[in-house]
Coordinates of C-alpha atoms and ligand atoms in Angstrom, one line a residue:
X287 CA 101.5 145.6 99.4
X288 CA 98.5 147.9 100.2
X289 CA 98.9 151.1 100.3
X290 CA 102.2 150.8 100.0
X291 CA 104.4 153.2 97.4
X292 CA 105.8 150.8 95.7
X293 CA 106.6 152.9 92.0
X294 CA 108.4 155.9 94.8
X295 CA 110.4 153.6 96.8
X296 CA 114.1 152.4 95.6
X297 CA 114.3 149.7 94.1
X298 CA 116.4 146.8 95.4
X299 CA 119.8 145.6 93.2
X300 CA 118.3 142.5 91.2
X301 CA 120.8 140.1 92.5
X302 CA 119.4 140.9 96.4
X303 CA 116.2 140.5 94.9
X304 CA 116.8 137.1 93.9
X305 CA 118.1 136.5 97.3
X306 CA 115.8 137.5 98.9
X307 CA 112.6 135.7 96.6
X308 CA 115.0 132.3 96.4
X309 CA 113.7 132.0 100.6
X310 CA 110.0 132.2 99.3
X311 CA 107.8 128.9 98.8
X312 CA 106.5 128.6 95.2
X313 CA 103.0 130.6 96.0
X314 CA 104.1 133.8 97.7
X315 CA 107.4 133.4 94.8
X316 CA 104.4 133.8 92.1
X317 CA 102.7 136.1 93.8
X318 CA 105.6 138.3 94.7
X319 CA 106.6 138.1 90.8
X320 CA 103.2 139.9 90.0
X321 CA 104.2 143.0 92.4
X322 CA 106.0 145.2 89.8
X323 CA 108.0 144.4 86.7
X324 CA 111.6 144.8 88.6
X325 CA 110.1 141.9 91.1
X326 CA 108.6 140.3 87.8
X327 CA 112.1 140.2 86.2
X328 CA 113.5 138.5 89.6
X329 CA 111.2 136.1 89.9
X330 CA 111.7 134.8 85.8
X331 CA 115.1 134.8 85.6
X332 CA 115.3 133.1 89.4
X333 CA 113.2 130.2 88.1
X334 CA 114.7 130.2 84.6
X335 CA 118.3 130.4 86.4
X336 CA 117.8 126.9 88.5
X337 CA 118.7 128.6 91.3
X338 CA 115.3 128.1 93.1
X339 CA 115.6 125.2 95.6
X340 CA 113.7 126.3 98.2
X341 CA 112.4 123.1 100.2
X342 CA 108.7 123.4 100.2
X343 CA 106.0 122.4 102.6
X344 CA 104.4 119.5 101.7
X345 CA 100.6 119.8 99.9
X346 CA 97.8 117.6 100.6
X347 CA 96.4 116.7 96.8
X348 CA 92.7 115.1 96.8
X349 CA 89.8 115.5 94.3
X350 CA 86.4 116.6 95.2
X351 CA 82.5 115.8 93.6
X352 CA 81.7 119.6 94.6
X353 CA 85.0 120.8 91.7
X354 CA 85.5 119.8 88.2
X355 CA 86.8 116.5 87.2
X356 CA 89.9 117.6 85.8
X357 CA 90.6 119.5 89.1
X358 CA 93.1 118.9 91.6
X359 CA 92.3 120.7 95.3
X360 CA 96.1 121.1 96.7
X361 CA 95.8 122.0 100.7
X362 CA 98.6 124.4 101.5
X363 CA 99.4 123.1 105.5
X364 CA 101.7 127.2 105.7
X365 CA 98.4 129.0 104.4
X366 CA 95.7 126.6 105.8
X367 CA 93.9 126.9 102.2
X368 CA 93.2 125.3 99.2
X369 CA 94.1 126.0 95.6
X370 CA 92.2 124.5 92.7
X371 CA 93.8 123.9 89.5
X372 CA 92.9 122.0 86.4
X373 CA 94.8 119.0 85.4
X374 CA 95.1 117.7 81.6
X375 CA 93.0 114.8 80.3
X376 CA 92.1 112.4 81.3
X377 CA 90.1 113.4 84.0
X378 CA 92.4 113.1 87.6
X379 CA 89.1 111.9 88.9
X380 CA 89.3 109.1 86.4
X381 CA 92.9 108.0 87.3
X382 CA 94.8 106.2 90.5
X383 CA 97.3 108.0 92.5
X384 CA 100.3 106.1 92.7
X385 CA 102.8 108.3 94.3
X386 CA 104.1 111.7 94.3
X387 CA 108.1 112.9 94.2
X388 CA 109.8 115.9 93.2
X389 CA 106.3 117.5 92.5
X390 CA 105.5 115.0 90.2
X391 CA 102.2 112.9 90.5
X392 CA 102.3 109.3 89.3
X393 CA 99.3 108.5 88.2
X394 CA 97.3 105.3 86.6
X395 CA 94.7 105.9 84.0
X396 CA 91.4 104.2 82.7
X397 CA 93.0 101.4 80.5
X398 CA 96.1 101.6 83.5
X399 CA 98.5 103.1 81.2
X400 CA 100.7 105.4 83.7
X401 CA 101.5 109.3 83.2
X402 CA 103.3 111.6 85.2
X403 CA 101.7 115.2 85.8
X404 CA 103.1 118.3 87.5
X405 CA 100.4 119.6 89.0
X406 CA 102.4 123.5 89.4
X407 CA 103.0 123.5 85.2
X408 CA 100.5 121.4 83.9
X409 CA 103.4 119.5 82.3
X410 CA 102.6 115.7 81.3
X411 CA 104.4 113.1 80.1
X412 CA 103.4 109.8 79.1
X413 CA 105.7 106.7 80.6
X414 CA 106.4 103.0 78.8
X415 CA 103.2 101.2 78.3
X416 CA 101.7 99.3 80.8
X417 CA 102.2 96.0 78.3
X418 CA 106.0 96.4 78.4
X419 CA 106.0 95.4 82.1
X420 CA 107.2 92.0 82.1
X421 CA 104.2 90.3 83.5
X422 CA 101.9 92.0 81.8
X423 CA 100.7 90.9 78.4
X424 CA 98.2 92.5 76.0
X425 CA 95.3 90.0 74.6
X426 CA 93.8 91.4 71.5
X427 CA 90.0 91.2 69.3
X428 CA 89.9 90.2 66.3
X429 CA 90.5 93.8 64.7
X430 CA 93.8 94.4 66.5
X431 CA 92.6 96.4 69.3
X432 CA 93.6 95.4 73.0
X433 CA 90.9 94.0 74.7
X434 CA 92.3 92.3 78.0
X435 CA 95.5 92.4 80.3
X436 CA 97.1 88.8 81.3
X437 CA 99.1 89.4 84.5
X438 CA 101.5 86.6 85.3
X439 CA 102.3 85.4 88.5
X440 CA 106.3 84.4 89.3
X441 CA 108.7 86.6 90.7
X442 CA 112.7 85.6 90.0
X443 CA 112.1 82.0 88.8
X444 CA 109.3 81.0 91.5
X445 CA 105.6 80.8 89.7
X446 CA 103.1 81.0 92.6
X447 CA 100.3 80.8 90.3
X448 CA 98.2 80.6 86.7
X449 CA 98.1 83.9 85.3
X450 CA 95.0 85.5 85.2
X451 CA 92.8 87.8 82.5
X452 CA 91.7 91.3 83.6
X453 CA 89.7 94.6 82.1
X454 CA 91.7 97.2 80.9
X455 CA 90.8 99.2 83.8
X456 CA 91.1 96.6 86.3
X457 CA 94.6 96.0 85.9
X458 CA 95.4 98.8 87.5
X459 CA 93.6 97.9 90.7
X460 CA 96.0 94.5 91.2
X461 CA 99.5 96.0 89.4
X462 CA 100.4 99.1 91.1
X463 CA 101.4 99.6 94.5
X464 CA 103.7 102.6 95.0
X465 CA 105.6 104.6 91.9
X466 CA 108.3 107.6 92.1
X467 CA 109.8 109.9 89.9
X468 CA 113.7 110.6 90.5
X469 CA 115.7 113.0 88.9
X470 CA 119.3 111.3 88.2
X471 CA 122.0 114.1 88.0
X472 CA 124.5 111.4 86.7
X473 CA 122.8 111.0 83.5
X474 CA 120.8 114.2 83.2
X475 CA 117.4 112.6 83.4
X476 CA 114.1 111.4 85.0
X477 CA 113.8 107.8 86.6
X478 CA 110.2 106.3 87.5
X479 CA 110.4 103.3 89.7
X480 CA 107.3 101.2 90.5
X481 CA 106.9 98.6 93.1
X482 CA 104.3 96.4 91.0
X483 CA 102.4 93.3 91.5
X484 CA 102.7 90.4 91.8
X485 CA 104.4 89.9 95.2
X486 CA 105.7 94.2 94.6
X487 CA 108.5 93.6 93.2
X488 CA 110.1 96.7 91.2
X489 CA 110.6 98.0 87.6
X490 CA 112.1 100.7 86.4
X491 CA 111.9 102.9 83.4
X492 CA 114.4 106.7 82.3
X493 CA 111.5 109.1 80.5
X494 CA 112.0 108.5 77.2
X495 CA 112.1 104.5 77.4
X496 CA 110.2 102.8 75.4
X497 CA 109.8 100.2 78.0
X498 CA 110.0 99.1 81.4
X499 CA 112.8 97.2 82.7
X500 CA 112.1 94.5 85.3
X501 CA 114.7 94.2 89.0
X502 CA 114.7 90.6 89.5
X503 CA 114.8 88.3 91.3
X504 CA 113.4 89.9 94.7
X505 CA 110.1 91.0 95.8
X506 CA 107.6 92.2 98.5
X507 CA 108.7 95.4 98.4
X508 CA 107.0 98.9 100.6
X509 CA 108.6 102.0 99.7
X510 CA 112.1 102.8 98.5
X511 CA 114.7 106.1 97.8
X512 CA 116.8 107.3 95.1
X513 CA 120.4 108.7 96.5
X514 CA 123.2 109.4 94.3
X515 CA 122.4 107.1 91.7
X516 CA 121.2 104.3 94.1
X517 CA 117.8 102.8 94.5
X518 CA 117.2 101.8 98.6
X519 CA 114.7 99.7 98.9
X520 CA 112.5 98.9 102.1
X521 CA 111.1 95.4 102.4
X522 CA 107.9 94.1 104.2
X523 CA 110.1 92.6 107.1
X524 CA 112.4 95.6 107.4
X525 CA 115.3 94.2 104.6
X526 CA 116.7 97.1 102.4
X527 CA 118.2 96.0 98.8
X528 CA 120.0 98.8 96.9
X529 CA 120.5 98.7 93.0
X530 CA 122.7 101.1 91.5
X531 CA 120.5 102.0 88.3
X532 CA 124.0 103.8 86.8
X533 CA 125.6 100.7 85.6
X534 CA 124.9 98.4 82.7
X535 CA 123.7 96.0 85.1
X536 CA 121.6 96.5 87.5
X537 CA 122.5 94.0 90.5
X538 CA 120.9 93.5 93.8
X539 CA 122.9 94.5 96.9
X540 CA 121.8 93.3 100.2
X541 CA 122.5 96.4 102.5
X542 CA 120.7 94.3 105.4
X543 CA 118.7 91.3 106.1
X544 CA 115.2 91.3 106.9
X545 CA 114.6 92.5 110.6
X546 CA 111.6 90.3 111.6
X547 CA 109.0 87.7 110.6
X548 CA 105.7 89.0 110.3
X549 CA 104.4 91.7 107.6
X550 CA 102.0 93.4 110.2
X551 CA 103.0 97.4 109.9
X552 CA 104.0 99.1 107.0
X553 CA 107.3 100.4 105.8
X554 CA 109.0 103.0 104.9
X555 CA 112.4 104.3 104.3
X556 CA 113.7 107.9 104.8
X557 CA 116.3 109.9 104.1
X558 CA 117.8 111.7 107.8
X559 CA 118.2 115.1 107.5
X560 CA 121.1 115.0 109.8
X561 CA 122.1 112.0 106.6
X562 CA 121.5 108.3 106.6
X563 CA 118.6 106.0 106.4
X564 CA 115.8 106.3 108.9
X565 CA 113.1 103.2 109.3
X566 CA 109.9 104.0 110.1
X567 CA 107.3 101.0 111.2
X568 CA 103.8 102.1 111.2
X569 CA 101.3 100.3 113.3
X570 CA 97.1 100.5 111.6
X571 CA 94.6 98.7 113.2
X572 CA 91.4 98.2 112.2
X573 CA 88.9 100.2 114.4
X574 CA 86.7 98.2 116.6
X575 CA 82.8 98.6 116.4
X576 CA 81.4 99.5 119.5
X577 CA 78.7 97.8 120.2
X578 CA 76.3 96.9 123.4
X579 CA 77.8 93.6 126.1
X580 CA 74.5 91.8 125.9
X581 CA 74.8 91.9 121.6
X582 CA 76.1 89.9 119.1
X583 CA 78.7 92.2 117.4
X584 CA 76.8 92.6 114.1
X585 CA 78.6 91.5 110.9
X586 CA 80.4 94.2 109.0
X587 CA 80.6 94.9 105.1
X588 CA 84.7 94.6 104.4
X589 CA 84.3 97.9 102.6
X590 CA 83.2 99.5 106.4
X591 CA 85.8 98.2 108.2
X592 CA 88.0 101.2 109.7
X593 CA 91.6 101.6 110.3
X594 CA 93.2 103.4 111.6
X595 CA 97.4 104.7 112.8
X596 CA 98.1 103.3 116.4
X597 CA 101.9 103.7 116.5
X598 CA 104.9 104.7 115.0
X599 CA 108.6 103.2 115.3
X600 CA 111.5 105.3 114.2
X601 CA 115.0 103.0 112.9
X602 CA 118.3 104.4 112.4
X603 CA 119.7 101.9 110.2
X604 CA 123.1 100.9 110.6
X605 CA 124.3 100.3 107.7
X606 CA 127.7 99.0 109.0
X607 CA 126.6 96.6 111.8
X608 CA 123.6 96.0 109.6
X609 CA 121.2 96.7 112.5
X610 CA 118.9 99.3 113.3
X611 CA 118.6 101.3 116.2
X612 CA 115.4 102.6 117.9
X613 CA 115.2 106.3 118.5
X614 CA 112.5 107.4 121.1
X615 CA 111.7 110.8 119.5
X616 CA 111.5 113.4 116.3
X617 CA 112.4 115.7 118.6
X618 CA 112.5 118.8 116.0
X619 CA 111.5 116.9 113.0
X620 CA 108.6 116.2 110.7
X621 CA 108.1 113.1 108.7
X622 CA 105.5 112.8 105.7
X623 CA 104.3 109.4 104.7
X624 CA 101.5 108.0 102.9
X625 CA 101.2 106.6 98.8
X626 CA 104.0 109.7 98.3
X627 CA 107.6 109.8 99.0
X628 CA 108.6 109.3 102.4
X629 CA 109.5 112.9 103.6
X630 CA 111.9 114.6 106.4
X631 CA 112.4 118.1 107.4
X632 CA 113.2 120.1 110.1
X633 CA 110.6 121.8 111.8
X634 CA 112.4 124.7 112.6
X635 CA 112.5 125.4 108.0
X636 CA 108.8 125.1 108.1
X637 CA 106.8 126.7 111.0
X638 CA 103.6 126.4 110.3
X639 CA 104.5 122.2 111.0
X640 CA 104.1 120.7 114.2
X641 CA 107.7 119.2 115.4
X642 CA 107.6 115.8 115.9
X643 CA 104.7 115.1 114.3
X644 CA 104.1 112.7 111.3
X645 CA 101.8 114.0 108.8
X646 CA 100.2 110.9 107.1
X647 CA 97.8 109.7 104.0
X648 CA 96.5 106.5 104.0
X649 CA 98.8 103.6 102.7
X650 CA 97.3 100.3 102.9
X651 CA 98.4 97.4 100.5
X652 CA 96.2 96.6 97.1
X653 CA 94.6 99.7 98.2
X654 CA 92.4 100.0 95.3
X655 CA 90.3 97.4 96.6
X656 CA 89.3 99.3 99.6
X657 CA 88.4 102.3 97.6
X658 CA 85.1 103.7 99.7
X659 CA 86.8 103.1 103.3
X660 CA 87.0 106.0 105.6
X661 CA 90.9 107.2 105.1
X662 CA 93.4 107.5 107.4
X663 CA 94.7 111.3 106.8
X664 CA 96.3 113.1 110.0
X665 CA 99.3 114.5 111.5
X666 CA 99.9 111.6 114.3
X667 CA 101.5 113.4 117.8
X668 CA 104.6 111.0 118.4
X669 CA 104.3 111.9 122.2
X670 CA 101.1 110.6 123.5
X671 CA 100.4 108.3 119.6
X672 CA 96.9 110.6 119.0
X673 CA 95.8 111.8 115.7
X674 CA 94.9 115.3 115.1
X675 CA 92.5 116.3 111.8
X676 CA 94.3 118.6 109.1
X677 CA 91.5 119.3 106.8
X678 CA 87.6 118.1 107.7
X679 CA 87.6 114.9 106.0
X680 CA 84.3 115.5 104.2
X681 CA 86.2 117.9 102.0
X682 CA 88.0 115.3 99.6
X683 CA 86.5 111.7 97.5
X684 CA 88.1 108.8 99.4
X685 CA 89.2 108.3 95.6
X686 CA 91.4 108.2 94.6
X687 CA 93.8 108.6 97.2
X688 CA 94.3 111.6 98.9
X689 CA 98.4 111.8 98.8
X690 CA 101.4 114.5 99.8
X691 CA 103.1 116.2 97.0
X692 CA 106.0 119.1 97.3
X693 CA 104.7 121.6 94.4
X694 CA 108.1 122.3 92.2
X695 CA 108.5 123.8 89.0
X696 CA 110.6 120.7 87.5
X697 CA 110.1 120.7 83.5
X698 CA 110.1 116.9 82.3
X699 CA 112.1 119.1 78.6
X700 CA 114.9 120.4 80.5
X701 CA 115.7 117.1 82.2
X702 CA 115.6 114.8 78.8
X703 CA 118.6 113.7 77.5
X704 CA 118.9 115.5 73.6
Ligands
NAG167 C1 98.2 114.8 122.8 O1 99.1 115.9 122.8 C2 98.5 117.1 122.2 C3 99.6 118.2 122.1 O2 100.4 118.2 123.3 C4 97.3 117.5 123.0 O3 96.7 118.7 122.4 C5 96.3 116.4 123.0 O4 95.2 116.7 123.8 C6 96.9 115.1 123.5 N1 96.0 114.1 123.3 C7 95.7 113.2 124.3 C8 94.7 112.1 124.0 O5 96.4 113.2 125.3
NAG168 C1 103.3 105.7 122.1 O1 103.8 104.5 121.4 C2 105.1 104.1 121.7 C3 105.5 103.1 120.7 O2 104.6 102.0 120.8 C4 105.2 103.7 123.1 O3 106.5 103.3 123.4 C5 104.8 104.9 124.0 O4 104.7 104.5 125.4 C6 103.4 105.4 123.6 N1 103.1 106.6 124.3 C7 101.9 106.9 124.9 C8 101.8 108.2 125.6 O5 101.0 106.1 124.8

């Protein structure tokens, strides 16, 4: 607006206003809303209104050692920069990243007790406590106080092992594998889901609860959506279960059988945007050390090893035939994967995105133990299977996590059942 006259010129009808901010992502919509007081006005009553769905570009969230440890550095891929802002307690530093969805972070703290954070508001809320899920019990000292976690090991009625003591802050590293947060227009609230150890199966738990509840009896779980009420959920070997979380019950459905025998790459599930369910099978392999022919290759400290995306196989599932189908190409897509939810747009909505290219975080299982590796962060060229850098990688802590998030101004208060 330099230069320009803005207090001279005429100013638009509100309602065209709105229009016309509703097409803007969230930070030119704030920025536009400091213009003047008439843009000020359409920008408060189009986010008060709920009117404001514009689809947003995906940020990359990381932490860094050169930025407060409350600080969150969010990379905008539309402006190529990053904007810092300051977190509540505890420290994000300090916590896990666990997933992202609907602009919410899901995040793991100190003694592994979970929160969810919008990173946009500052809004927080804290979920059902870690020793309300099912295999989790607290141990106590003598004056009350927990002391240590006992996580058991069964899934539906099979025990595959003696349950075992851990720190409070360990627990964390062997419970949590993925978590989401869904908003459930049917009954006007939040759901977090959690694929959990052991063996990920999933809990479940409305904002509000005062505990989690437990999806037996089925496990090894990857990533999963929310649609109209219905949990999908991906297995290891390509099987998708669906719950409907609606009902007083919450049954397993078997939408389709498990789609082969080893658990090499890992899964995700996807919502088309032309509808239905996409598959997609990544391939990461660890990075071979070069080293010289006439040389033993040297030994390597696990925390060194490397991987890193080699390929990428797109499903259409077929829900009828119970089958997928292999497509060859994005063609004008965009899919976003990693420890958030699995993401896909259409390029042409979002131009500063390559088409068919799938921007990725890292995602390895029990990731918590590989906390110093090198992490696998790109957007990956479906054509020739090559990964280009999006922001230098000595920019962000390899923990936690770097992960996706789509800012949104979702309030936790307006959601809550009264
Ligand atoms: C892969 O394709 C991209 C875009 O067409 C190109 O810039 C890049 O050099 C290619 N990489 C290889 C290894 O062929
Ligand atoms: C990329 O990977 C896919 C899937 O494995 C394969 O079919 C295709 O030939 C590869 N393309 C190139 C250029 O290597």
């Amino acid at each position: 607006m330099e230069g320009a006259t803005v207090n001279s010129s005429p100013e638009l009808p509100i309602d065209i206003l709105i229009d016309i901010l509703s097409m803007l992502e969230i930070p030119d919509l704030v920025r536009a809303g400091c213009v003047c007081s008439s843009w000020h006005t359409a920008y408060t009553s189009l986010r008060s209104s709920g009117l404001y769905k514009r689809q947003q570009t995906p940020w990359l969230l990381y932490t860094s050692e050169s930025v407060g440890d409350n600080v969150a550095c969010m990379y905008s891929l539309t402006e190529k920069r990053v904007y810092r802002l300051t977190l509540p307690e505890p420290p994000i530093r300090s916590r896990y990243l666990i997933g992202s969805s609907n602009g919410w972070l899901v995040t793991a703290d100190e003694r592994s007790e979970l929160h969810i954070v919008n990173p946009i508001t500052g809004e927080q809320v804290a979920l059902p406590s870690v020793i309300t899920i099912e295999h989790v019990k607290p141990i106590f000292d003598d004056a009350g106080a927990i002391q240590h976690y006992e996580l058991s090991q069964y899934y539906g009625e099979y025990e595959i092992g003696e349950p075992y003591i851990l720190p409070l802050d360990n627990l964390r590293d062997d419970l949590y594998d993925k978590a989401f947060v869904f908003s459930d227009s049917t009954t006007r609230s939040f759901i977090v889901v959690l694929i959990h150890n052991p063996i990920s199966q999933l809990s479940f738990a409305r904002v509000g609860d005062s505990k989690w509840t437990w999806l037996p009896p089925s496990a090894d779980y990857e990533d999963f959506i929310y649609l109209d009420g219905i949990l999908y959920a991906v297995t290891s070997t390509g099987g998708i279960d669906a719950f409907d979380l609606t009902g007083p019950t919450f049954l397993r459905k078997v939408i389709m059988d498990r789609m082969k025998c080893s658990v090499y790459e890992r899964m995700y599930i996807v919502q088309s945007p032309l509808g239905g369910l996409l598959q997609v099978w990544r391939e990461q392999d660890v990075i071979p050390i070069v080293g010289h022919e006439d040389e033993a290759v040297p030994e390597r400290d696990p925390l060194e090893i490397e991987r890193e995306t080699r390929k990428m196989m797109l499903y259409k599932v077929d829900t009828a035939a119970k089958n997928l189908v292999q497509i060859n190409s994005l063609h004008n897509h965009v899919l976003f994967l990693g420890y958030g939810q699995s993401l896909c747009m259409r390029a042409e909505e979002h131009p500063q995105l390559k088409a068919a290219h799938v921007y990725m975080t890292d995602a390895l299982r029990g990731i918590a133990h590989w906390k110093s590796n090198r992490r696998d962060i790109g957007a990956f060229n479906m054509e020739n299977n090559t990964t280009e850098k999006i922001v230098p990688s000595q920019c962000w802590c390899t923990w936690p996590a770097p992960i996706w998030i789509a800012p949104n101004f979702a309030k936790m208060s307006s959601g809550l059942k009264k």
